[in-house]
GROMACS .gro file of C-alpha atoms in nm:
model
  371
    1UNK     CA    1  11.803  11.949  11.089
    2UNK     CA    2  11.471  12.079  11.004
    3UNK     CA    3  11.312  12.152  10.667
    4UNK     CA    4  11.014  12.331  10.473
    5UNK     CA    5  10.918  12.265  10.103
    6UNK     CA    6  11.095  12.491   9.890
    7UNK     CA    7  10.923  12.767   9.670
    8UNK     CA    8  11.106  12.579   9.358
    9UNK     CA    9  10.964  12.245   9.482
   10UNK     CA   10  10.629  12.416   9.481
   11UNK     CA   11  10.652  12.574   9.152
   12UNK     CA   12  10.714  12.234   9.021
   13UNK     CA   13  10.480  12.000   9.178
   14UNK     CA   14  10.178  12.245   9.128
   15UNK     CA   15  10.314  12.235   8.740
   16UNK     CA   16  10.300  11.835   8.753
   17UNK     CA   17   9.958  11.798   8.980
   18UNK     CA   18   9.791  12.088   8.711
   19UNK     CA   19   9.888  11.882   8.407
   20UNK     CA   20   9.742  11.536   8.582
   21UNK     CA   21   9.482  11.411   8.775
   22UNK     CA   22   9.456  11.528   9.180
   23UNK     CA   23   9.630  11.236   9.422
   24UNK     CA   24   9.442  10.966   9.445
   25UNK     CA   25   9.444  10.941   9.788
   26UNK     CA   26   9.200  11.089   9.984
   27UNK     CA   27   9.180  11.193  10.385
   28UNK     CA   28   9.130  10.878  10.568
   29UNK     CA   29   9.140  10.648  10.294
   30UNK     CA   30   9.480  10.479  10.331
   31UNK     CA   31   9.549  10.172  10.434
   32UNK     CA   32   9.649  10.104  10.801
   33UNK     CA   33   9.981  10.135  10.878
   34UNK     CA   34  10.024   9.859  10.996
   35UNK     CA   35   9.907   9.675  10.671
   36UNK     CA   36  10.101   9.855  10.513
   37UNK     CA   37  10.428   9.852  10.680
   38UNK     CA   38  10.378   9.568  10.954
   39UNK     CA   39  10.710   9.729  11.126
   40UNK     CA   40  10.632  10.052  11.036
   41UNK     CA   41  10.671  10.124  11.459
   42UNK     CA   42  10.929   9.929  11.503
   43UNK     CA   43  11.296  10.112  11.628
   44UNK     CA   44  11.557  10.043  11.358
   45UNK     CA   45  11.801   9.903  11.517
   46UNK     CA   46  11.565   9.631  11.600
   47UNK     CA   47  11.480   9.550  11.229
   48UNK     CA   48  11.673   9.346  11.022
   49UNK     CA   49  11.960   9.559  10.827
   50UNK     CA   50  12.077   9.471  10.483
   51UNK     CA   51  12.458   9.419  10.469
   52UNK     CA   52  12.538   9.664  10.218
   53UNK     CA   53  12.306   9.972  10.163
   54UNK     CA   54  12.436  10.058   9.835
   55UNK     CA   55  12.364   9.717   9.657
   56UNK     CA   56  12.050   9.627   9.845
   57UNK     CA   57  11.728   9.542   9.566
   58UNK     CA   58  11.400   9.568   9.515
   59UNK     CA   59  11.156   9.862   9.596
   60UNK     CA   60  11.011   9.943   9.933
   61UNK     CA   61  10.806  10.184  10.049
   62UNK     CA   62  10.835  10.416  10.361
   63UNK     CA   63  10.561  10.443  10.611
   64UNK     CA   64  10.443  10.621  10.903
   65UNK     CA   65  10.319  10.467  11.209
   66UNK     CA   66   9.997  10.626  11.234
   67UNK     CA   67   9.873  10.897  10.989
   68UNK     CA   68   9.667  11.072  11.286
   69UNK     CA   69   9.823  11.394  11.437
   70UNK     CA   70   9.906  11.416  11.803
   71UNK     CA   71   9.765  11.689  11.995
   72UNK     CA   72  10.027  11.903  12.222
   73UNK     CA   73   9.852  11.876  12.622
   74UNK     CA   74   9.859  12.265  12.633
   75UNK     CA   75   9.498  12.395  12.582
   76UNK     CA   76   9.531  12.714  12.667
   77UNK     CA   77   9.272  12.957  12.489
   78UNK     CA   78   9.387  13.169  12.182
   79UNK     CA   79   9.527  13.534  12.335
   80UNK     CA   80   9.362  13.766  12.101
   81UNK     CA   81   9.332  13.974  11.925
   82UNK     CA   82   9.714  13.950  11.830
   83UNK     CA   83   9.900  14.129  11.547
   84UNK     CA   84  10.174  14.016  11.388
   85UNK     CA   85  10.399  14.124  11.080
   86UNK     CA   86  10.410  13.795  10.859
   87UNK     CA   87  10.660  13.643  10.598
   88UNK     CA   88  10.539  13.880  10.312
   89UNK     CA   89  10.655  14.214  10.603
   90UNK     CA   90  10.194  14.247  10.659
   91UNK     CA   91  10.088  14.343  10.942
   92UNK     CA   92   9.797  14.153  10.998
   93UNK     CA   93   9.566  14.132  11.283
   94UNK     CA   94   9.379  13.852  11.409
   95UNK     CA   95   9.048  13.893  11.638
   96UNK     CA   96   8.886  13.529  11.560
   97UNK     CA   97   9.000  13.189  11.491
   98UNK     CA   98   8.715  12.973  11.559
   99UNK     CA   99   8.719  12.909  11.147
  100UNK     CA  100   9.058  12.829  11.035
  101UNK     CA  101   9.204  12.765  10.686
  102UNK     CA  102   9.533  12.638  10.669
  103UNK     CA  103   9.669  12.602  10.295
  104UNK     CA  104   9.988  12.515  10.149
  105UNK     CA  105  10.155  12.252   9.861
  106UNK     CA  106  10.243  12.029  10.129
  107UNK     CA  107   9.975  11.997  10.447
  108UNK     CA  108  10.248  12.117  10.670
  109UNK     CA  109  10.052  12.397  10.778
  110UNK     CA  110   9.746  12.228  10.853
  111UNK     CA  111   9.958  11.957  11.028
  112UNK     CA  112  10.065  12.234  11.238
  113UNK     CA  113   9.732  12.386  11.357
  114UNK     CA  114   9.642  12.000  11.426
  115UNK     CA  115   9.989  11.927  11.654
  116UNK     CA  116   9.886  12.232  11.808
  117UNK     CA  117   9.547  12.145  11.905
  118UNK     CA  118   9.315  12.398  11.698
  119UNK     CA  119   9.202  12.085  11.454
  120UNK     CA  120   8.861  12.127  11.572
  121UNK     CA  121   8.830  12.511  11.404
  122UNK     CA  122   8.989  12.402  11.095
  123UNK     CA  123   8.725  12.452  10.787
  124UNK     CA  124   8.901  12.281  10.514
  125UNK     CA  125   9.153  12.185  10.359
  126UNK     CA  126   9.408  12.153  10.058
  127UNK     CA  127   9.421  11.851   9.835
  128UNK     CA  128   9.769  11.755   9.981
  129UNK     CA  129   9.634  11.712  10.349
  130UNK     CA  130   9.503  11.330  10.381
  131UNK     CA  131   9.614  11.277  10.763
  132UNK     CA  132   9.327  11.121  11.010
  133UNK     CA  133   9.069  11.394  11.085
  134UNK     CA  134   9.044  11.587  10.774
  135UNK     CA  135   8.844  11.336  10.574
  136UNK     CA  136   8.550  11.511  10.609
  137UNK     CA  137   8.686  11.859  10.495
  138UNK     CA  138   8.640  12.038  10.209
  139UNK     CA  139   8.888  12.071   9.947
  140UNK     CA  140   8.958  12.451   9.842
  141UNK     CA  141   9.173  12.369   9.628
  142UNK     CA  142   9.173  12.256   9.256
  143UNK     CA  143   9.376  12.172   8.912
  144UNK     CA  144   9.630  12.024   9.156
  145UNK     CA  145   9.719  12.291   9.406
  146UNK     CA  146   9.527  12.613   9.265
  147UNK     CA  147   9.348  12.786   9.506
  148UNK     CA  148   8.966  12.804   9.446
  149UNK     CA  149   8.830  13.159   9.566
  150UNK     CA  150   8.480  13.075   9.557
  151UNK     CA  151   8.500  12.778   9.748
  152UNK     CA  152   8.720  12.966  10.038
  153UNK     CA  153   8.464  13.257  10.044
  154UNK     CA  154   8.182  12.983  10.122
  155UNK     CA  155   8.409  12.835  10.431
  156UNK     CA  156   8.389  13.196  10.580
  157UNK     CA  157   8.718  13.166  10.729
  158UNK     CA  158   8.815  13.400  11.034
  159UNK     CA  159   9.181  13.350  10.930
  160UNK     CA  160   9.404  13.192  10.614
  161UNK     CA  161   9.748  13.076  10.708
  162UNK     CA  162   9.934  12.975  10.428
  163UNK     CA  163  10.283  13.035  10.189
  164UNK     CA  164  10.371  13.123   9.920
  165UNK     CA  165  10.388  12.733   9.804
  166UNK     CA  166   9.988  12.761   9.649
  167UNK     CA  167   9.830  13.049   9.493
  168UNK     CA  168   9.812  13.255   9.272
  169UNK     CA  169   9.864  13.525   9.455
  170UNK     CA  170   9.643  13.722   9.304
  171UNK     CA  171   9.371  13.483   9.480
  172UNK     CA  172   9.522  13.589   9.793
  173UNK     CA  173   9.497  13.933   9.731
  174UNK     CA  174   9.073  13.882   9.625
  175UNK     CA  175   9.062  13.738   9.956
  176UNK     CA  176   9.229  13.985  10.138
  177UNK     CA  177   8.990  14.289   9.984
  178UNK     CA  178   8.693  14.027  10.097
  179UNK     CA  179   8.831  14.121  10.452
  180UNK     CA  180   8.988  13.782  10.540
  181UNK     CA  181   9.297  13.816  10.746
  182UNK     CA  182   9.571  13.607  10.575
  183UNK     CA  183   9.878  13.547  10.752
  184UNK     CA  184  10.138  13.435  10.482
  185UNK     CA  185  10.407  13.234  10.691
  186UNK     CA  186  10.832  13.204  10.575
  187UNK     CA  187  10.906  12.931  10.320
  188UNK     CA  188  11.218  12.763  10.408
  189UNK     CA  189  11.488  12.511  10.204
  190UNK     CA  190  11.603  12.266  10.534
  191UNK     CA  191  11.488  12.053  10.832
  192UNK     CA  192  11.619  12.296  11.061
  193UNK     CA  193  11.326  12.552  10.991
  194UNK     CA  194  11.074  12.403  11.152
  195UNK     CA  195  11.073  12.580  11.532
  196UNK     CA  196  11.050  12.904  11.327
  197UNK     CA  197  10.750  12.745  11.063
  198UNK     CA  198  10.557  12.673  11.450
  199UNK     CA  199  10.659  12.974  11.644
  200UNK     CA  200  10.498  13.132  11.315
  201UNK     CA  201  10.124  12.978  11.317
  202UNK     CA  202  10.164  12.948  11.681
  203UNK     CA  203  10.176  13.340  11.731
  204UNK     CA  204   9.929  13.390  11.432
  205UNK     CA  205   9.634  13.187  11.656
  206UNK     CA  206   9.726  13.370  11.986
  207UNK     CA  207   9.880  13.010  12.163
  208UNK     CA  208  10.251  13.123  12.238
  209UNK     CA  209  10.292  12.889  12.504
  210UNK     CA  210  10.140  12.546  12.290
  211UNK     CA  211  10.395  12.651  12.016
  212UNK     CA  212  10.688  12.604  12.283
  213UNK     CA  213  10.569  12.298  12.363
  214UNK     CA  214  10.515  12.129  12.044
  215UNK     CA  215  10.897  12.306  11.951
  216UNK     CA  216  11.038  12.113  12.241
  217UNK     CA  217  10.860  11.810  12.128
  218UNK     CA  218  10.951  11.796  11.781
  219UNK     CA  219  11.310  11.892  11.872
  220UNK     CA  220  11.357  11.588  12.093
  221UNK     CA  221  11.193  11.365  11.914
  222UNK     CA  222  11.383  11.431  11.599
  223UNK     CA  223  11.700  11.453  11.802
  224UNK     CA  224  11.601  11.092  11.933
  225UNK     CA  225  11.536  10.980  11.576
  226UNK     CA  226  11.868  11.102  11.416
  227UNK     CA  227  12.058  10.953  11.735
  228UNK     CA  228  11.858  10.601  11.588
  229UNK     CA  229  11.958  10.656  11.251
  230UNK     CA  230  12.323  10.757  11.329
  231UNK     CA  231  12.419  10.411  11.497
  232UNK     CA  232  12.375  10.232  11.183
  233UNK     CA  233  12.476  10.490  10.890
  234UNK     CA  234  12.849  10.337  10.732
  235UNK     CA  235  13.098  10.506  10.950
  236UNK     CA  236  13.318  10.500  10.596
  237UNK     CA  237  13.120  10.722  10.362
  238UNK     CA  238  13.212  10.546  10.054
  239UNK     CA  239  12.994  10.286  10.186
  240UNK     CA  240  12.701  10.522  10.233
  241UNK     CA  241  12.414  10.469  10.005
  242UNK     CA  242  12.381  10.737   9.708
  243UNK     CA  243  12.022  10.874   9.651
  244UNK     CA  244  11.829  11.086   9.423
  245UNK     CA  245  11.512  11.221   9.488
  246UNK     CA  246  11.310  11.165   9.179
  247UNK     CA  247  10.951  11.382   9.105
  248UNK     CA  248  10.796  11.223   8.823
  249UNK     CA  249  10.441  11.297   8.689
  250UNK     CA  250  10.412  11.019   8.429
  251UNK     CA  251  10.075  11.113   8.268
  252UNK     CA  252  10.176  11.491   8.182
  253UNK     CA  253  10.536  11.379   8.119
  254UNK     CA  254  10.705  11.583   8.404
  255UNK     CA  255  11.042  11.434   8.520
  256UNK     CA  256  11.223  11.645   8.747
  257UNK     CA  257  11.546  11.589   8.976
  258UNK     CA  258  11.574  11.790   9.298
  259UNK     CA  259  11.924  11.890   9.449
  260UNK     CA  260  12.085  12.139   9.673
  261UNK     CA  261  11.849  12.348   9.844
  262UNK     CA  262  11.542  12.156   9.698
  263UNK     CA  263  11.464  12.060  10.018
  264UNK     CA  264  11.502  11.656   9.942
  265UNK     CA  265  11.884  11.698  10.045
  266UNK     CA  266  11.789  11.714  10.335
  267UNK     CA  267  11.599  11.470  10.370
  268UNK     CA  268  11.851  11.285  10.196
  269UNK     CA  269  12.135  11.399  10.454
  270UNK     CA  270  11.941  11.314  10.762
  271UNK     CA  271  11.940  10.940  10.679
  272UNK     CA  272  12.265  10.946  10.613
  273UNK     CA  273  12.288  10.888  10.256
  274UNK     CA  274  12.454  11.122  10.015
  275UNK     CA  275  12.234  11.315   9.780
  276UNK     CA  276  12.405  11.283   9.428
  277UNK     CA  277  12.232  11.537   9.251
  278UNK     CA  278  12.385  11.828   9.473
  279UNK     CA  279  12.719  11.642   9.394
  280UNK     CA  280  12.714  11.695   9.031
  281UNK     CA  281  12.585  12.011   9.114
  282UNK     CA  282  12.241  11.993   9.049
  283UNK     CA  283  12.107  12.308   9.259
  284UNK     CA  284  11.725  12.366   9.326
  285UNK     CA  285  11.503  12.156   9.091
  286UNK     CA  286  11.518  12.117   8.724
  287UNK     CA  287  11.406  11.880   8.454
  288UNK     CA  288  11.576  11.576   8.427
  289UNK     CA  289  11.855  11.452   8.177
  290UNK     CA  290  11.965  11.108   8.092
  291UNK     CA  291  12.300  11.264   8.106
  292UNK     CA  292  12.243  11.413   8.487
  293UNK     CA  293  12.110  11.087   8.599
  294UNK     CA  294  12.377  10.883   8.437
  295UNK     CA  295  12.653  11.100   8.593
  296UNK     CA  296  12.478  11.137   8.941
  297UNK     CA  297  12.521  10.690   8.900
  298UNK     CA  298  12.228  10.722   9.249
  299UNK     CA  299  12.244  10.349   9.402
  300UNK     CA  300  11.868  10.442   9.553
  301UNK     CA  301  11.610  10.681   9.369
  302UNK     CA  302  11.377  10.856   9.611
  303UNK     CA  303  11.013  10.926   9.461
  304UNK     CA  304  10.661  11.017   9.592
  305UNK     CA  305  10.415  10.713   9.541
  306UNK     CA  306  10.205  10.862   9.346
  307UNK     CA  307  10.455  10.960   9.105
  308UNK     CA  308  10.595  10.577   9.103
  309UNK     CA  309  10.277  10.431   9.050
  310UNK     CA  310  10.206  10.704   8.742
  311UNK     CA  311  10.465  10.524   8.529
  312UNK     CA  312  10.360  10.227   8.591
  313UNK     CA  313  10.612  10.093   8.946
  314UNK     CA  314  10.962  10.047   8.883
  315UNK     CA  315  10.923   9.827   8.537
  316UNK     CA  316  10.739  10.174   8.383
  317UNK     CA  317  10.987  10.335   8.533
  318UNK     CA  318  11.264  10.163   8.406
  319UNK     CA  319  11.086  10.151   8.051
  320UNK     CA  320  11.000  10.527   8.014
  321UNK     CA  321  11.335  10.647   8.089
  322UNK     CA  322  11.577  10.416   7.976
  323UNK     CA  323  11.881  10.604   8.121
  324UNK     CA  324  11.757  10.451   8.513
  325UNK     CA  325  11.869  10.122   8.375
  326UNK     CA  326  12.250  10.286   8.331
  327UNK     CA  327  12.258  10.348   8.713
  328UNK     CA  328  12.334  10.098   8.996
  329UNK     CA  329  11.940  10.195   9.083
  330UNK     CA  330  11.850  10.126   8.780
  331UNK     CA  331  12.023   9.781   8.781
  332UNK     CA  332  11.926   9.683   9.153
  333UNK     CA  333  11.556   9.806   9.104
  334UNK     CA  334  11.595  10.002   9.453
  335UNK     CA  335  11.366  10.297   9.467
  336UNK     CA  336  11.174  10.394   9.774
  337UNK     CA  337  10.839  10.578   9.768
  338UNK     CA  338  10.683  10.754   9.988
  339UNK     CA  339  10.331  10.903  10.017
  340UNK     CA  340  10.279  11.234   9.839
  341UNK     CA  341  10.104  11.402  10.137
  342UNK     CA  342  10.440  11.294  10.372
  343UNK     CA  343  10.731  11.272  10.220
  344UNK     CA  344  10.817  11.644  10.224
  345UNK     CA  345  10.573  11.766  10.478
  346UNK     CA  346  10.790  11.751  10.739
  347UNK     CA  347  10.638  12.021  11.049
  348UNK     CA  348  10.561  11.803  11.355
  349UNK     CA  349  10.607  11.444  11.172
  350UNK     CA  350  10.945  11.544  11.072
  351UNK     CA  351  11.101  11.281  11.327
  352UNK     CA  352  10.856  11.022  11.195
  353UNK     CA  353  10.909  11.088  10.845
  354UNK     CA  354  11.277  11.065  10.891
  355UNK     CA  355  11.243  10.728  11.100
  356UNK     CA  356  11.004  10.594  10.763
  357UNK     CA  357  11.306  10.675  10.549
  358UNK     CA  358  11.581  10.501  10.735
  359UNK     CA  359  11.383  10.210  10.746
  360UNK     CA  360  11.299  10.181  10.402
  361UNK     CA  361  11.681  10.200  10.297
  362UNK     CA  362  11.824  10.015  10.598
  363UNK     CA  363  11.566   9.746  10.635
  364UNK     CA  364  11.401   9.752  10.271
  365UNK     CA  365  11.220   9.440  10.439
  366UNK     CA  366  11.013   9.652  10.659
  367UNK     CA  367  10.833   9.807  10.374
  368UNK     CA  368  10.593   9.616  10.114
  369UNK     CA  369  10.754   9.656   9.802
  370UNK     CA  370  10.625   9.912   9.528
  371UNK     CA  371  10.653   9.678   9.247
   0.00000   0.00000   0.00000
């Protein structure tokens, strides 16, 4: 499986980041890895497994290895001009791409140009990219995840790739009639979208042949990383830990749960857990109810760090929305975070954000605690 952010997700998350401060985190800034997560490298089946994933405690938190992106070895130079029709049926043509802007809610984009070796044009960047190397470029973006046309224009990018995840669009249409070619690229719901999100930006820089090889790359890593993950899932699926992914803004009050086709189900499926929210039916992304979360009875809630940490860690948590102490979450204080810049970035760390996962419900040990 492979997976984009949703549009819904999107449409949420800039509604939460516009009524609260911008992530704290910036570019760079984390801490190491491997302070973080001292076994954040290590292959699962190596760690140290709880017994029973559904009544395992405590918080941890999911890591990454590294937060740098590797390069594909391909360098061959950028076949232009090209012309391609893009998500939004333009045909747009690209003649330069020595200034590249890659935008969108999650980084996955700009991720993407990295992987495939063009991180040396890139110009700037959006709030939600924070991986090694783009410390030191400028945010265009601002109130969250709005796009600021004034500071684009003063980048003088050759080419915008982005989706339909950060606008408004009307922003992309200013920047159009300024003469910038924007290549708007397919928003997708699952993990298995992610050959077609790089065969997209691929073709829109003129590097065919890099995009195949960061495809076949991706696909055998993540292959490699559900194989992992697959040897110690509960063959019996009763026994398979129930999760909900969580998106809380604390200071603007935004508490959403996102299901079936949200995108977090599959995240959810490909560690082998069993996302309760599409089981009650919960479809897309929508505000939560004590009732929903009571009936969904999730034995781990999913959340982005940022959110976590905005209520205050699990006890804030706990104390804001009373109905998390009526599930077996609630009572086991299991939640896993994640950063906000990775959790749902997927692209080319889709196998590593899938192995930080696992980990952190498997071997809650691995990961320093939230609390």
């Amino acid at each position: 499986m492979r997976s984009r952010l949703s549009p819904l997700i999107a449409a949420v998350v800039i509604f939460g980041l516009t009524g609260c401060a911008a992530p704290t985190a910036t570019a760079g800034s984390e801490r190491a890895a491997s302070d973080l997560c001292p076994a954040a490298a290590v292959q699962l089946s190596d760690l140290a497994l709880v017994d029973d994933v559904r009544t395992a405690t405590g918080g941890s938190t999911a890591c990454l290895p590294s937060h740098a992106i590797s390069s594909v070895s391909d360098t061959t130079t950028p076949d232009l001009p090209v012309t391609i029709t893009d998500a939004e049926r333009r045909d747009v043509e690209i003649t330069d791409v020595s200034r590249i802007l890659p935008i969108d809610i999650s980084g996955t984009i700009a991720a993407t140009v990295f992987a495939l070796g063009l991180g040396a044009d890139v110009v700037g960047r959006d709030s939600s990219t924070t991986f090694d190397g783009t410390q030191d470029l400028p945010v265009v973006t601002k109130a969250g995840h709005a796009l600021n046309p004034e500071a684009i224009l003063e980048l003088a990018p050759t080419v915008i790739l982005t989706d339909t995840t950060i606008g408004p669009k009307e922003v992309r249409q200013q920047l159009r009639d300024a003469g910038i070619p924007i290549v708007v690229i397919s928003d997708e719901l699952r993990l298995d979208n992610t050959d077609q999100l790089i065969e997209e930006v691929a073709s829109a820089l003129g590097i065919q042949s890099r995009g195949q090889e960061l495809i076949a790359q991706v696909d055998t890593d993540l292959d490699t990383a559900l194989a992992e993950i697959a040897e110690v899932v509960p063959a019996d699926e009763s026994d398979r830990a129930r999760m909900l992914f969580l998106y809380v803004r604390g200071s603007a009050n935004v508490y959403y749960i996102f299901g079936k086709d949200s995108g977090a189900d599959s995240l959810i499926e490909a560690v082998g857990g069993i996302d309760v929210a599409s089981e009650i039916g919960w479809e897309g992304n929508k505000p939560m109810t004590a009732e929903a979360l009571v009936a969904a009875q999730p034995d781990v809630l999913v959340m982005m760090t940022d959110g976590l940490e905005s209520v205050g860690g699990i006890d804030g948590l706990i104390e804001r929305v009373p109905a998390v102490a009526e599930t077996p979450a609630g009572v086991n204080r299991r939640v896993i975070d994640m950063a906000d810049g990775e959790i749902l970035s997927f692209g080319p760390r889709s196998p590593e954000i899938i192995r930080a996962i696992a980990r952190a419900l498997y071997a809650p040990a691995s990961g320093e605690s939230a609390e």
